[in-house]
């Protein structure tokens, strides 16, 4: 019996347009922070900042990345002076949460928690299980999302939380 090599012709049909698996596609971009030309191994999304390695490392380590400009046409954040109070500090007073979460809540125009939020957020922050029931539009999504975000570590670049919803419509609502 003799050895017969397989055809060297590319297969037709599904998967025939794929690149060789050992070669990753690279994209030329400009760093959103310092405008340096850089190459990234992912397709940049419109409206999302892309950083060169030094700027990315600085941002990840909590250091200033150098340039303090608005990125992607967003206004630069207003930093309070010595006599001013940060707007986020007034959001959800009396609840234990990070300044970043408070600022995000304040940016949504929310200053006071709804009754479901007031009762659920402290319990969930303490690690307790909660079954909450409230009317549509009462802020249930924020009631579970705030404690979930507070428990996540932004330095860990892996999935840390999962939200399961029963319908596509609810998934769209929760995602927005």
PDB file of C-alpha atoms in Angstrom, residues 23-84:
ATOM      1  CA  UNK A  23      -0.733  34.920  11.953  1.00  0.00           C
ATOM      2  CA  UNK A  24      -2.604  37.642  13.798  1.00  0.00           C
ATOM      3  CA  UNK A  25      -3.969  40.684  12.064  1.00  0.00           C
ATOM      4  CA  UNK A  26      -2.562  44.035  13.217  1.00  0.00           C
ATOM      5  CA  UNK A  27      -4.049  47.521  12.896  1.00  0.00           C
ATOM      6  CA  UNK A  28      -2.192  50.829  12.580  1.00  0.00           C
ATOM      7  CA  UNK A  29      -3.678  53.504  14.854  1.00  0.00           C
ATOM      8  CA  UNK A  30      -2.741  56.713  16.630  1.00  0.00           C
ATOM      9  CA  UNK A  31      -2.646  56.773  20.424  1.00  0.00           C
ATOM     10  CA  UNK A  32      -5.636  58.696  21.775  1.00  0.00           C
ATOM     11  CA  UNK A  33      -3.461  60.257  24.448  1.00  0.00           C
ATOM     12  CA  UNK A  34      -0.150  61.219  22.808  1.00  0.00           C
ATOM     13  CA  UNK A  35      -0.962  60.821  19.066  1.00  0.00           C
ATOM     14  CA  UNK A  36       1.969  58.423  18.585  1.00  0.00           C
ATOM     15  CA  UNK A  37       1.570  55.918  15.756  1.00  0.00           C
ATOM     16  CA  UNK A  38       1.172  52.413  17.186  1.00  0.00           C
ATOM     17  CA  UNK A  39       0.047  48.937  16.132  1.00  0.00           C
ATOM     18  CA  UNK A  40      -2.644  46.981  17.989  1.00  0.00           C
ATOM     19  CA  UNK A  41      -3.736  43.322  17.649  1.00  0.00           C
ATOM     20  CA  UNK A  42      -7.467  44.136  17.601  1.00  0.00           C
ATOM     21  CA  UNK A  43      -9.861  46.043  15.371  1.00  0.00           C
ATOM     22  CA  UNK A  44     -10.394  49.477  16.987  1.00  0.00           C
ATOM     23  CA  UNK A  45     -14.021  50.430  17.582  1.00  0.00           C
ATOM     24  CA  UNK A  46     -15.241  53.908  16.631  1.00  0.00           C
ATOM     25  CA  UNK A  47     -15.563  56.195  19.632  1.00  0.00           C
ATOM     26  CA  UNK A  48     -13.294  54.049  21.846  1.00  0.00           C
ATOM     27  CA  UNK A  49      -9.814  55.300  22.783  1.00  0.00           C
ATOM     28  CA  UNK A  50      -6.749  53.274  21.771  1.00  0.00           C
ATOM     29  CA  UNK A  51      -3.438  53.783  23.567  1.00  0.00           C
ATOM     30  CA  UNK A  52       0.207  53.062  22.825  1.00  0.00           C
ATOM     31  CA  UNK A  53       1.966  50.703  25.279  1.00  0.00           C
ATOM     32  CA  UNK A  54       3.518  53.442  27.511  1.00  0.00           C
ATOM     33  CA  UNK A  55       0.224  55.369  27.805  1.00  0.00           C
ATOM     34  CA  UNK A  56      -1.728  52.147  28.420  1.00  0.00           C
ATOM     35  CA  UNK A  57       0.706  51.075  31.157  1.00  0.00           C
ATOM     36  CA  UNK A  58       0.507  54.518  32.785  1.00  0.00           C
ATOM     37  CA  UNK A  59      -3.298  54.495  32.749  1.00  0.00           C
ATOM     38  CA  UNK A  60      -3.443  50.941  34.076  1.00  0.00           C
ATOM     39  CA  UNK A  61      -1.064  51.766  36.928  1.00  0.00           C
ATOM     40  CA  UNK A  62      -3.075  54.853  37.856  1.00  0.00           C
ATOM     41  CA  UNK A  63      -0.460  57.360  36.776  1.00  0.00           C
ATOM     42  CA  UNK A  64      -1.155  60.319  34.561  1.00  0.00           C
ATOM     43  CA  UNK A  65      -0.648  59.410  30.929  1.00  0.00           C
ATOM     44  CA  UNK A  66       0.844  62.794  30.156  1.00  0.00           C
ATOM     45  CA  UNK A  67      -1.639  64.783  28.132  1.00  0.00           C
ATOM     46  CA  UNK A  68      -4.866  65.868  29.855  1.00  0.00           C
ATOM     47  CA  UNK A  69      -7.089  66.459  26.838  1.00  0.00           C
ATOM     48  CA  UNK A  70     -10.554  65.399  25.955  1.00  0.00           C
ATOM     49  CA  UNK A  71     -10.554  62.031  24.179  1.00  0.00           C
ATOM     50  CA  UNK A  72     -13.092  61.237  21.450  1.00  0.00           C
ATOM     51  CA  UNK A  73     -14.753  64.646  21.603  1.00  0.00           C
ATOM     52  CA  UNK A  74     -15.839  64.174  25.214  1.00  0.00           C
ATOM     53  CA  UNK A  75     -15.518  67.234  27.431  1.00  0.00           C
ATOM     54  CA  UNK A  76     -12.686  67.157  29.930  1.00  0.00           C
ATOM     55  CA  UNK A  77     -13.946  66.382  33.434  1.00  0.00           C
ATOM     56  CA  UNK A  78     -14.497  69.348  35.724  1.00  0.00           C
ATOM     57  CA  UNK A  79     -12.231  68.988  38.705  1.00  0.00           C
ATOM     58  CA  UNK A  80     -13.482  70.719  41.849  1.00  0.00           C
ATOM     59  CA  UNK A  81     -11.325  73.397  43.380  1.00  0.00           C
ATOM     60  CA  UNK A  82     -10.587  73.563  47.093  1.00  0.00           C
ATOM     61  CA  UNK A  83     -13.854  75.344  47.923  1.00  0.00           C
ATOM     62  CA  UNK A  84     -16.102  73.262  45.680  1.00  0.00           C
TER      63      UNK A  84
END
